[in-house]
Structure formats: structure tokens, C-alpha cells
Short mmCIF file of C-alpha atoms in Angstrom, two decimals:
data_model
loop_
_atom_site.label_atom_id
_atom_site.label_comp_id
_atom_site.label_asym_id
_atom_site.label_seq_id
_atom_site.Cartn_x
_atom_site.Cartn_y
_atom_site.Cartn_z
CA MET A 1 103.69 124.69 105.73
CA LYS A 2 101.03 122.01 105.38
CA PRO A 3 101.66 118.62 106.97
CA LEU A 4 102.38 116.04 104.28
CA PHE A 5 102.06 112.29 104.32
CA ILE A 6 104.75 110.52 102.35
CA LEU A 7 103.33 107.39 100.73
CA GLN A 8 105.71 104.48 100.39
CA ASP A 9 103.72 102.59 97.76
CA ASP A 10 100.59 102.84 95.65
CA LEU A 11 98.27 101.05 98.09
CA PHE A 12 96.44 104.24 99.11
CA PHE A 13 95.74 105.08 95.46
CA ARG A 14 94.41 101.59 94.69
CA ASN A 15 92.18 101.76 97.76
CA PHE A 16 91.06 105.29 96.85
CA SER A 17 90.07 104.23 93.33
CA TYR A 18 88.33 101.09 94.58
CA LEU A 19 86.32 102.95 97.24
CA LYS A 20 85.42 105.74 94.83
CA GLU A 21 83.88 103.17 92.49
CA LYS A 22 82.32 101.14 95.31
CA TYR A 23 80.43 104.18 96.60
CA CYS A 24 79.71 105.56 93.09
CA LEU A 25 81.26 108.94 93.83
CA SER A 26 82.06 111.24 90.95
CA ARG A 27 85.32 113.13 90.68
CA LYS A 28 83.39 116.36 91.11
CA ALA A 29 81.70 115.15 94.31
CA LEU A 30 84.97 113.88 95.76
CA SER A 31 86.81 117.07 94.87
CA ARG A 32 84.20 119.08 96.76
CA LEU A 33 84.26 116.76 99.76
CA LEU A 34 88.07 116.70 99.87
CA GLY A 35 88.57 120.39 99.09
CA VAL A 36 90.86 119.70 96.13
CA SER A 37 90.61 120.09 92.36
CA ILE A 38 88.95 117.57 90.09
CA TYR A 39 92.36 117.13 88.46
CA MET A 40 93.91 116.07 91.76
CA VAL A 41 91.13 113.51 92.31
CA ASP A 42 91.74 112.22 88.78
CA ASP A 43 95.47 111.93 89.48
CA MET A 44 94.81 110.14 92.77
CA GLU A 45 92.36 107.74 91.16
CA LYS A 46 94.78 106.89 88.36
CA ASN A 47 97.86 106.82 90.62
CA ARG A 48 99.52 109.65 88.74
CA CYS A 49 100.38 111.66 91.84
CA ASN A 50 104.05 112.44 91.73
CA TYR A 51 103.84 114.57 94.83
CA ASP A 52 103.23 114.03 98.52
CA LEU A 53 99.63 114.39 99.60
CA PRO A 54 98.49 116.81 102.29
CA LEU A 55 97.62 114.87 105.41
CA LYS A 56 94.13 116.40 105.45
CA VAL A 57 93.32 114.86 102.05
CA ILE A 58 94.09 111.34 103.27
CA SER A 59 92.39 111.98 106.59
CA ARG A 60 89.24 113.29 104.90
CA SER A 61 89.29 110.35 102.51
CA SER A 62 89.19 107.93 105.42
CA LEU A 63 86.20 109.80 106.89
CA ILE A 64 84.34 109.96 103.57
CA PHE A 65 84.83 106.26 102.88
CA GLY A 66 84.27 105.22 106.50
CA VAL A 67 87.56 103.37 106.91
CA GLU A 68 90.34 103.77 109.42
CA PHE A 69 93.24 105.95 108.32
CA ASP A 70 95.74 103.13 108.91
CA ASP A 71 93.64 100.70 106.88
CA LEU A 72 93.37 103.13 103.99
CA VAL A 73 97.13 103.52 103.68
CA SER A 74 98.37 100.10 104.77
CA LYS A 75 95.80 97.39 103.93
CA ASP A 76 94.55 96.18 100.58
CA LEU A 77 90.83 96.94 100.78
CA THR A 78 90.12 95.58 97.31
CA VAL A 79 90.08 91.96 98.47
#
């Protein structure tokens, strides 16, 4: 069973969408970097994920965007 990270709010998804746009990354590029489908990236970007995310997806996101894991899931990076 894959380790999951249960998100308590939509802060991660807002940060994900913001950082995706900030670094001009396409859904296709992010899906390759994260090892997930383009559809999952689209869902994450639009906060339509109605499932818990694998821990590796959030961890890889923090590495790709160059932010601390805790900041990505608990701080509003859009300000």
C-alpha cells in the first residue's frame, strides 16, 4: 500500500496551481516529472482531487518547485 497524505484543506492545490503558472510548466511536463497522468495534474491544478494524494507526489512537487514540503502544504505561497 502506498503512503498517502491526507490534505485538510485546499492550500496545497492553490500553491500547486500558483507555482505551476509561476514556473510556466505545462501539464504534460509536470505529469512526467511527477510520474502521474496529465489528468491527475489537471485535477490537482483545478482542485478537483476527491482522493488522497500519494506522499511521493507531494514530495516530488516540493522538489520540483524548490519549496519545503511543510511550506507547500501549510503556507499560502501566493502572497
